[in-house]
Coordinates of C-alpha atoms in Angstrom, one line a residue:
M1 CA 6.0 138.8 154.8
R2 CA 5.4 135.1 153.8
I3 CA 4.6 136.0 150.2
R4 CA 7.7 138.2 149.9
A5 CA 9.8 135.3 151.3
Y6 CA 8.3 132.9 148.7
L7 CA 9.0 135.3 145.8
W8 CA 12.6 135.8 147.0
S9 CA 13.1 132.1 147.4
L10 CA 11.7 131.4 143.9
M11 CA 14.1 133.9 142.4
V12 CA 17.0 132.5 144.2
L13 CA 16.2 129.0 143.0
L14 CA 15.7 130.1 139.4
L15 CA 19.0 131.9 139.4
C16 CA 20.6 128.8 141.0
C17 CA 19.2 126.6 138.2
V18 CA 20.6 128.9 135.5
C19 CA 24.0 129.1 137.1
T20 CA 24.1 125.3 137.7
A21 CA 23.2 124.6 134.0
K22 CA 25.9 127.1 132.8
A23 CA 28.5 125.6 135.1
A24 CA 27.6 122.0 134.0
D25 CA 28.3 123.0 130.3
T26 CA 31.7 124.5 131.1
A27 CA 33.0 122.4 134.0
D28 CA 35.0 119.3 133.5
A29 CA 33.2 116.0 134.2
T30 CA 35.9 114.8 136.5
S31 CA 35.9 117.9 138.8
A32 CA 36.0 117.2 142.5
A33 CA 32.8 117.4 144.6
P34 CA 32.5 120.3 147.1
A35 CA 33.4 119.6 150.7
T36 CA 30.6 119.0 153.2
A37 CA 29.9 121.2 156.3
E38 CA 27.8 120.4 159.3
L39 CA 25.4 122.9 160.9
K40 CA 25.5 122.8 164.7
V41 CA 23.5 125.0 167.0
A42 CA 23.8 124.9 170.8
N43 CA 25.9 121.8 170.6
R44 CA 23.3 119.9 168.5
S45 CA 23.7 118.8 164.9
I46 CA 21.0 120.2 162.6
M47 CA 22.0 119.4 159.0
V48 CA 24.9 118.5 156.9
F49 CA 25.2 120.5 153.7
R50 CA 26.8 118.7 150.8
G51 CA 26.1 120.9 147.7
N52 CA 26.6 124.4 146.6
L53 CA 23.7 126.8 146.4
L54 CA 23.9 130.0 144.2
G55 CA 27.6 129.8 144.2
E56 CA 27.9 129.4 147.9
S57 CA 29.9 126.6 149.3
P58 CA 28.6 124.4 152.1
E59 CA 30.8 126.3 154.6
I60 CA 29.2 129.6 153.6
R61 CA 25.7 128.2 153.8
V62 CA 26.4 126.9 157.3
A63 CA 27.7 130.4 158.4
R64 CA 24.6 132.1 157.0
A65 CA 22.2 129.6 158.5
K66 CA 23.9 129.7 161.9
A67 CA 23.8 133.5 161.9
A68 CA 20.1 133.6 161.0
I69 CA 19.2 131.0 163.7
D70 CA 21.3 132.7 166.4
E71 CA 19.6 136.0 165.6
A72 CA 16.2 134.4 165.9
L73 CA 17.0 132.6 169.1
E74 CA 18.2 135.9 170.8
G75 CA 14.6 137.2 170.8
H76 CA 12.1 136.2 173.5
A77 CA 9.1 135.6 171.2
E78 CA 7.6 132.2 170.5
L79 CA 9.5 130.6 167.6
T80 CA 7.8 128.1 165.3
V81 CA 9.6 126.0 162.7
T82 CA 7.9 125.2 159.5
V83 CA 8.9 123.5 156.2
D84 CA 7.8 124.9 152.8
S85 CA 8.5 123.3 149.4
V86 CA 10.0 125.4 146.6
Q87 CA 10.1 123.5 143.4
N88 CA 12.3 120.4 144.0
S89 CA 13.8 121.8 147.3
Y90 CA 12.5 122.7 150.7
M91 CA 13.0 125.8 152.8
V92 CA 13.1 125.6 156.6
L93 CA 11.5 128.7 158.2
L94 CA 12.1 129.9 161.7
A95 CA 9.4 132.4 162.8
D96 CA 8.6 133.3 159.1
R97 CA 12.3 133.9 158.4
R98 CA 14.4 131.7 156.2
A99 CA 16.8 129.5 158.2
F100 CA 18.3 127.4 155.4
F101 CA 17.4 125.4 152.2
V102 CA 17.6 121.6 151.8
T103 CA 18.3 120.7 148.1
P104 CA 18.7 117.4 146.4
N105 CA 22.4 117.8 146.5
D106 CA 22.3 117.7 150.3
L107 CA 21.0 114.2 150.5
G108 CA 23.1 111.8 152.4
P109 CA 23.4 108.0 152.0
D110 CA 20.8 107.4 154.7
D111 CA 18.2 109.9 153.3
S112 CA 15.5 108.6 151.1
S113 CA 14.1 111.9 149.9
V114 CA 14.5 115.7 150.1
H115 CA 11.2 116.1 152.0
E116 CA 12.3 113.5 154.6
A117 CA 15.7 115.2 155.1
A118 CA 14.0 118.6 155.5
Q119 CA 11.5 117.3 158.0
Q120 CA 14.3 115.7 160.1
A121 CA 16.3 118.9 160.0
A122 CA 13.2 120.9 161.1
E123 CA 12.6 118.6 164.0
R124 CA 16.1 119.0 165.2
L125 CA 15.7 122.8 164.9
R126 CA 12.5 122.7 167.0
Q127 CA 14.5 120.8 169.7
V128 CA 17.1 123.5 169.6
V129 CA 14.4 126.2 170.0
V130 CA 13.0 124.3 173.0
E131 CA 16.4 123.8 174.6
S132 CA 17.3 127.5 174.1
Q133 CA 14.1 128.5 176.0
E134 CA 14.9 125.9 178.7
A135 CA 18.5 127.4 179.0
R136 CA 16.9 130.8 179.8
S137 CA 14.6 129.4 182.5
L138 CA 16.0 129.7 186.0
R139 CA 13.3 127.4 187.3
F140 CA 14.2 124.7 184.8
L141 CA 17.9 124.9 185.6
L142 CA 17.3 124.6 189.3
V143 CA 15.1 121.6 188.7
A144 CA 17.8 120.0 186.5
A145 CA 20.5 120.7 189.1
A146 CA 18.3 119.2 191.8
A147 CA 17.7 116.1 189.7
A148 CA 21.4 115.8 189.0
S149 CA 22.2 116.1 192.7
I150 CA 19.7 113.4 193.6
A151 CA 21.1 111.2 190.9
T152 CA 24.6 111.8 192.2
L153 CA 23.6 110.8 195.8
I154 CA 21.9 107.7 194.4
Y155 CA 25.0 106.9 192.4
L156 CA 27.3 107.2 195.5
A157 CA 24.9 105.1 197.6
L158 CA 24.9 102.5 194.9
L159 CA 28.7 102.4 194.8
R160 CA 28.8 101.9 198.6
A161 CA 26.2 99.2 198.3
L162 CA 28.2 97.4 195.6
H163 CA 31.3 97.5 197.7
W164 CA 29.4 96.1 200.7
M165 CA 27.8 93.4 198.6
R166 CA 31.2 92.3 197.3
G167 CA 32.6 91.8 200.8
K168 CA 29.5 89.9 201.9
L169 CA 29.6 87.7 198.7
L170 CA 33.2 86.9 199.2
A171 CA 32.6 85.9 202.8
V172 CA 29.6 83.7 201.9
L173 CA 31.6 82.0 199.0
V174 CA 34.5 81.3 201.4
R175 CA 32.2 79.6 203.8
V176 CA 30.5 77.6 201.1
M177 CA 33.8 76.7 199.5
N178 CA 35.3 75.5 202.8
R179 CA 32.3 73.4 203.7
H180 CA 32.1 71.6 200.3
A181 CA 35.9 71.3 200.1
E182 CA 35.9 69.2 203.3
S183 CA 33.2 66.9 201.9
L184 CA 34.9 66.4 198.5
K185 CA 37.7 64.0 199.4
I186 CA 39.1 60.7 198.1
G187 CA 40.4 59.0 201.2
H188 CA 42.1 61.8 203.2
T189 CA 43.1 63.8 200.1
P190 CA 40.8 66.8 199.3
L191 CA 39.9 67.2 195.6
I192 CA 39.8 71.1 195.8
D193 CA 42.7 73.1 197.0
T194 CA 41.2 76.2 198.6
G195 CA 44.6 77.9 198.6
F196 CA 44.4 78.2 194.8
L197 CA 40.6 78.4 194.5
F198 CA 40.1 81.5 196.8
P199 CA 42.3 83.9 194.7
L200 CA 40.4 82.8 191.6
I201 CA 37.0 83.5 193.2
R202 CA 38.2 86.9 194.5
R203 CA 39.3 87.9 191.1
V204 CA 36.0 86.9 189.5
A205 CA 34.1 88.9 192.2
S206 CA 36.3 91.9 191.6
L207 CA 35.8 91.7 187.9
L208 CA 32.0 91.6 188.4
Y209 CA 32.2 94.5 190.8
W210 CA 34.1 96.7 188.5
I211 CA 31.7 95.9 185.6
L212 CA 28.8 97.0 187.7
V213 CA 30.6 100.1 188.8
L214 CA 31.4 101.1 185.2
L215 CA 27.8 100.5 184.2
A216 CA 26.5 102.6 187.1
S217 CA 29.0 105.4 186.3
Y218 CA 28.0 105.3 182.6
E219 CA 24.3 105.6 183.4
W220 CA 24.9 108.4 186.0
L221 CA 27.0 110.4 183.6
S222 CA 24.4 110.1 180.7
F223 CA 21.6 111.0 183.0
V224 CA 23.3 114.1 184.4
L225 CA 24.4 115.3 181.0
A226 CA 20.8 114.9 179.6
R227 CA 19.4 117.2 182.4
F228 CA 20.9 120.4 180.9
P229 CA 20.2 121.7 177.5
Y230 CA 23.7 122.3 176.3
T231 CA 25.0 118.9 177.4
R232 CA 21.9 117.0 176.5
P233 CA 23.2 115.8 173.1
W234 CA 26.2 114.2 174.8
G235 CA 23.9 112.3 177.2
E236 CA 21.6 111.2 174.4
S237 CA 24.7 110.0 172.4
L238 CA 25.9 108.0 175.4
N239 CA 22.5 106.3 175.9
S240 CA 22.2 105.6 172.2
Y241 CA 25.7 104.3 172.0
L242 CA 25.1 101.8 174.8
L243 CA 21.8 100.7 173.3
E244 CA 23.4 100.4 169.9
L245 CA 26.3 98.3 171.3
A246 CA 23.9 96.0 173.2
T247 CA 21.7 95.7 170.0
Y248 CA 24.8 95.0 167.9
L249 CA 26.0 92.3 170.3
L250 CA 22.6 90.6 170.5
T251 CA 22.1 90.9 166.8
G252 CA 25.5 89.3 166.1
M253 CA 24.7 86.5 168.6
V254 CA 21.4 85.8 167.0
N255 CA 22.8 86.0 163.4
A256 CA 25.6 83.6 164.4
I257 CA 23.2 80.9 165.6
P258 CA 22.5 79.4 162.1
G259 CA 26.2 79.4 161.2
L260 CA 27.0 77.7 164.5
A261 CA 24.3 75.2 163.9
V262 CA 25.8 74.3 160.6
V263 CA 29.3 74.1 162.1
M264 CA 28.0 71.7 164.8
A265 CA 26.2 69.6 162.2
I266 CA 29.5 69.3 160.2
F267 CA 31.3 68.5 163.4
F268 CA 29.0 65.6 164.3
I269 CA 29.0 64.3 160.7
A270 CA 32.8 64.4 160.5
R271 CA 33.0 62.6 163.9
G272 CA 30.6 59.8 162.7
I273 CA 32.5 59.4 159.4
S274 CA 35.8 59.2 161.3
A275 CA 34.5 56.6 163.7
F276 CA 33.1 54.5 160.8
S277 CA 36.4 54.7 158.9
R278 CA 38.3 53.6 162.0
R279 CA 36.1 50.5 162.4
L280 CA 36.3 49.8 158.6
L281 CA 40.1 50.0 158.7
Q282 CA 40.2 47.6 161.7
R283 CA 38.2 45.0 159.8
L284 CA 40.3 45.4 156.7
S285 CA 43.6 45.0 158.7
R286 CA 42.8 41.3 159.3
P287 CA 45.1 38.9 157.5
G288 CA 44.1 38.2 153.9
A289 CA 42.2 41.4 153.4
I290 CA 44.7 44.1 152.2
P291 CA 48.4 43.1 152.0
W292 CA 49.8 46.5 153.0
L293 CA 47.3 47.1 155.8
T294 CA 48.6 45.2 158.8
Q295 CA 48.6 45.8 162.5
E296 CA 51.8 47.9 162.2
T297 CA 50.3 50.2 159.6
L298 CA 46.8 50.3 161.1
I299 CA 47.4 53.1 163.6
P300 CA 49.1 55.6 161.2
T301 CA 46.5 54.8 158.5
E302 CA 43.8 55.6 161.0
R303 CA 45.4 58.8 161.9
L304 CA 46.0 59.9 158.3
T305 CA 42.4 59.1 157.4
S306 CA 41.0 60.9 160.4
L307 CA 43.3 63.9 159.6
A308 CA 42.0 64.1 156.1
I309 CA 38.4 63.9 157.2
W310 CA 38.8 66.7 159.8
L311 CA 40.7 68.9 157.4
F312 CA 37.9 68.6 154.9
A313 CA 35.3 69.3 157.6
I314 CA 37.2 72.5 158.7
A315 CA 37.3 73.6 155.1
M316 CA 33.6 73.1 154.7
A317 CA 32.7 74.7 158.1
Y318 CA 35.1 77.7 157.6
P319 CA 32.5 80.0 155.8
Y320 CA 30.0 79.4 158.6
F321 CA 32.3 80.5 161.5
P322 CA 31.2 83.9 163.0
G323 CA 33.4 86.6 161.6
S324 CA 35.0 84.5 158.9
G325 CA 34.3 87.1 156.3
T326 CA 36.0 89.9 158.2
D327 CA 39.4 91.3 157.1
A328 CA 40.9 90.5 160.6
F329 CA 39.9 86.8 160.3
K330 CA 41.3 86.6 156.8
G331 CA 44.5 88.3 157.9
L332 CA 44.9 85.9 160.8
S333 CA 44.4 82.9 158.4
V334 CA 47.0 84.2 156.0
L335 CA 49.5 84.8 158.9
I336 CA 48.9 81.2 160.2
G337 CA 49.4 79.8 156.7
L338 CA 52.6 81.7 156.2
M339 CA 54.0 80.6 159.6
I340 CA 53.2 77.0 158.8
S341 CA 54.7 77.2 155.3
L342 CA 57.9 78.8 156.5
G343 CA 58.5 76.8 159.7
A344 CA 57.0 73.4 158.9
S345 CA 59.2 72.3 155.9
S346 CA 61.5 70.1 158.1
V347 CA 58.6 68.8 160.1
V348 CA 56.8 67.7 156.9
G349 CA 60.0 66.0 155.7
Q350 CA 60.4 64.1 159.0
A351 CA 56.7 63.1 158.9
A352 CA 57.1 61.9 155.3
S353 CA 60.2 59.8 156.2
G354 CA 58.2 58.3 159.2
L355 CA 55.4 57.3 156.8
I356 CA 58.0 55.7 154.4
L357 CA 59.5 53.7 157.3
T358 CA 56.1 52.6 158.5
Y359 CA 54.5 51.5 155.2
T360 CA 57.7 49.9 153.9
R361 CA 58.2 48.2 157.3
T362 CA 61.9 48.8 157.2
L363 CA 62.0 48.8 161.0
R364 CA 59.9 47.1 163.6
P365 CA 59.9 47.5 167.4
G366 CA 62.1 44.7 168.9
E367 CA 64.4 44.3 165.9
F368 CA 68.1 44.6 166.3
V369 CA 69.5 47.0 163.7
R370 CA 72.5 49.0 162.8
I371 CA 71.9 52.5 161.4
G372 CA 75.1 54.2 160.3
E373 CA 77.4 54.0 163.3
H374 CA 74.6 53.3 165.8
E375 CA 73.6 49.8 166.8
G376 CA 70.8 48.7 169.1
T377 CA 67.2 47.4 169.5
V378 CA 64.4 49.4 168.0
S379 CA 61.9 50.5 170.8
V380 CA 59.7 53.1 169.1
V381 CA 59.1 53.9 165.4
G382 CA 57.4 57.3 165.6
M383 CA 56.1 59.8 163.0
F384 CA 59.2 62.1 163.3
T385 CA 61.9 60.1 165.1
T386 CA 62.9 56.5 165.9
T387 CA 64.2 55.4 169.2
I388 CA 66.8 52.6 169.7
V389 CA 68.4 51.3 172.8
T390 CA 72.1 50.4 172.5
G391 CA 74.0 47.5 174.2
L392 CA 75.5 50.0 176.7
G393 CA 72.1 51.1 177.8
E394 CA 72.0 54.3 175.8
V395 CA 68.7 55.6 174.3
L396 CA 69.3 57.1 170.9
T397 CA 66.7 59.3 169.2
I398 CA 67.4 59.3 165.4
P399 CA 65.4 61.6 163.0
N400 CA 63.6 59.5 160.4
S401 CA 65.1 61.5 157.5
T402 CA 68.5 60.3 158.7
I403 CA 67.3 56.7 158.6
T404 CA 65.9 56.9 155.1
G405 CA 69.1 58.5 153.9
A406 CA 71.5 55.9 155.5
V407 CA 72.2 52.2 155.1
T408 CA 70.3 50.2 157.7
K409 CA 71.4 46.7 158.7
N410 CA 68.7 44.6 160.2
Y411 CA 70.0 41.6 162.2
S412 CA 66.6 40.3 163.1
R413 CA 64.7 40.2 159.7
T414 CA 66.5 37.2 158.0
V415 CA 66.8 34.8 161.0
Q416 CA 64.8 31.6 161.2
G417 CA 62.2 32.0 163.8
A418 CA 62.7 34.4 166.7
G419 CA 66.1 35.9 167.5
Y420 CA 68.8 37.9 165.8
V421 CA 72.1 37.5 164.0
V422 CA 75.4 37.8 165.9
D423 CA 78.7 37.9 164.1
T424 CA 82.4 38.6 164.7
T425 CA 85.6 38.7 162.6
V426 CA 89.2 37.4 163.4
T427 CA 92.3 37.4 161.2
I428 CA 94.7 34.4 161.6
G429 CA 98.0 33.9 159.7
Y430 CA 98.4 31.6 156.7
D431 CA 100.5 29.2 158.7
T432 CA 97.5 28.0 160.6
P433 CA 95.2 25.6 158.8
W434 CA 91.9 27.2 157.9
R435 CA 90.0 24.0 158.9
Q436 CA 91.5 24.3 162.4
V437 CA 90.5 28.0 162.6
E438 CA 86.9 27.2 161.5
A439 CA 86.7 24.3 164.0
M440 CA 87.9 26.5 166.9
L441 CA 85.4 29.3 166.0
L442 CA 82.6 26.8 166.0
E443 CA 83.8 25.4 169.3
A444 CA 83.8 28.9 170.8
A445 CA 80.2 29.4 169.5
R446 CA 79.1 26.1 171.0
R447 CA 80.5 27.1 174.4
T448 CA 78.7 30.4 174.4
E449 CA 75.4 30.3 176.2
G450 CA 72.6 32.0 174.2
I451 CA 73.9 31.1 170.7
L452 CA 71.5 28.6 169.0
Q453 CA 72.9 25.4 167.5
R454 CA 69.9 25.2 165.2
P455 CA 70.3 26.8 162.8
K456 CA 74.0 25.9 162.9
P457 CA 76.7 28.6 163.2
H458 CA 78.8 29.2 160.0
V459 CA 82.3 30.4 159.4
F460 CA 83.0 32.3 156.2
Q461 CA 86.4 33.3 154.8
T462 CA 85.5 36.8 153.7
A463 CA 89.0 37.9 152.4
L464 CA 92.5 36.6 151.6
S465 CA 94.7 39.6 152.6
D466 CA 98.5 39.9 152.1
F467 CA 99.3 38.7 155.6
Y468 CA 96.3 36.7 156.7
P469 CA 92.8 35.4 155.7
E470 CA 89.8 36.9 157.4
Y471 CA 87.3 34.6 159.2
R472 CA 83.8 35.6 160.0
L473 CA 81.6 33.7 162.5
V474 CA 77.9 34.1 161.9
A475 CA 75.3 32.6 164.3
Q476 CA 71.8 33.1 165.6
A477 CA 71.1 34.1 169.1
V478 CA 68.0 33.9 171.2
P479 CA 65.6 36.9 171.4
S480 CA 66.7 39.3 174.1
G481 CA 67.3 42.9 174.8
P482 CA 70.3 45.0 173.7
Q483 CA 72.2 44.6 177.0
P484 CA 72.3 40.8 176.9
R485 CA 73.4 41.0 173.2
A486 CA 76.4 43.1 174.3
E487 CA 77.1 40.5 177.1
L488 CA 76.7 37.7 174.5
L489 CA 79.4 39.2 172.2
S490 CA 81.7 39.7 175.2
M491 CA 81.2 36.0 176.2
L492 CA 81.8 34.9 172.6
H493 CA 85.0 36.9 172.3
A494 CA 86.2 35.4 175.6
N495 CA 85.5 31.9 174.5
I496 CA 87.3 32.5 171.2
Q497 CA 90.4 33.5 173.1
D498 CA 90.2 30.5 175.4
V499 CA 89.8 28.0 172.6
F500 CA 92.7 29.5 170.6
N501 CA 94.9 29.5 173.7
E502 CA 94.0 25.9 174.4
Y503 CA 95.2 24.8 170.9
G504 CA 98.2 27.1 170.9
V505 CA 97.1 29.3 168.0
Q506 CA 97.9 33.0 168.3
I507 CA 95.2 35.5 167.2
M508 CA 97.7 38.3 166.5
S509 CA 98.1 38.4 162.7
P510 CA 101.7 38.5 161.3
H511 CA 103.1 41.6 159.6
Y512 CA 106.6 41.4 158.1
L513 CA 108.9 43.3 155.9
G514 CA 110.6 40.4 153.9
D515 CA 110.0 36.8 152.9
P516 CA 110.8 34.2 155.6
R517 CA 113.5 31.6 155.1
E518 CA 110.9 28.8 155.0
P519 CA 107.6 29.1 153.1
K520 CA 104.6 29.8 155.1
W521 CA 102.3 26.9 154.1
V522 CA 100.5 24.0 155.8
P523 CA 101.5 20.4 155.0
R524 CA 98.7 18.1 154.1
E525 CA 99.2 16.0 157.2
Q526 CA 98.5 19.0 159.3
W527 CA 95.3 20.1 157.6
Y528 CA 93.1 18.4 160.2
Q529 CA 94.8 19.5 163.4
A530 CA 92.6 19.2 166.5
P531 CA 89.9 20.1 166.9
A532 CA 89.3 19.7 163.1
Q533 CA 88.0 16.3 162.1
L534 CA 88.6 14.2 159.0
P535 CA 85.8 14.2 156.5
K536 CA 83.6 11.1 156.8
D537 CA 83.8 8.6 153.9
P538 CA 80.6 8.5 152.0
E539 CA 78.7 5.2 152.5

């Protein structure tokens, strides 16, 4: 019987080699590989066929092998599984009958040799033979059912014990929490609010409880399935999957330790360099070191330097983060970069404008400025916006890009010493001597409390219009907030009206349609009307 099987197998292989050589000469080099087929017997995978044999596709080989194995398993005799080599292939025998061939074309990516693949397939077939015998044994099935019943009782008792332990644990935690919450106080105020802490503890205990329930259910199911021959592959797969998952997680954690160590080292190095650069910039900001590095520009310079250091550190540590090489991590990085590039254009513009204002020192906190139609005292010069407080008590937040694109008048930058510039404009007719107008404006400035006499106020004739000249009073006021400045201007305007009323000069400027009968001019003897004074003779 064995010799005849050998001769038949040798003939089959020789014919297969001839057919394969002839097919290789005539087939196209780009022809598609045959489909694979899996041989499963009694719910257990035996072998995966990947190549043709004597013109038979893997599907036909699976059908023939399954029919031969099922026919052999139907008998009640002892079945032995052996492996014999035939040239470069191996034949798996079941009770001196051919079950299937394992050829070099059947090797998978995890198989190292044909002999190893054949031995593994034979071992699986031996297990199928044992399980088929166990499935026919009434005694074995009764023992398996008894074991499954005992496991089920233990499983139910374990679930009840877990439920009881959860209740006991919550009660103990509540007592401990209440006892320590009473002791942790500052004065009469407790540091821990038990009303918010108890729901959190209850949720954590419930989460732990359900994790243990799922693990117990998983182990119970795998144990029960492994007791019976037909469902044993499912139970083994459940056990192997759990072990593979635990091994994968532990391996990933262990493999991530060197990368995390490098990340921590880069973190501490970047932190040290950032602290050193901060101290260095503070020393360089002293007067006489670097002209552009002052106390005003020190803070933004420190922030920019620290930002550059940390960005470089993140770029260096990126390859060492766990999972940085995965497609999900790369996709998330691309998504974040796209979101930043699309939504941060205006933010970057505002930040650049803030840096321009800071390093050019266009505005400083405490200065009185006029930006477009807005006037007030600068309170904060930020990275993105600048805040000013108006004379009416309004707080205005102006984007920095608006400030860099508008004309800014600074009333505090050109004064002598501390303070700010205050000015006002009046228009008086040509029939009033200009010397008298200047003297009245200076008198009104002298009467206004808060206007400094040193440096002296000045009156400028800014225009000679058709109906009147324009007079502008410019003075320096003491440093104060925006609200006193508004009050100062109100007091100055009131004093101007009083002085002009005292000397009988109207502030309303003339507008007419024709020339008057008498020329509108000032005789020389009226040039120095009070309160104007004659010029002193030079000594």
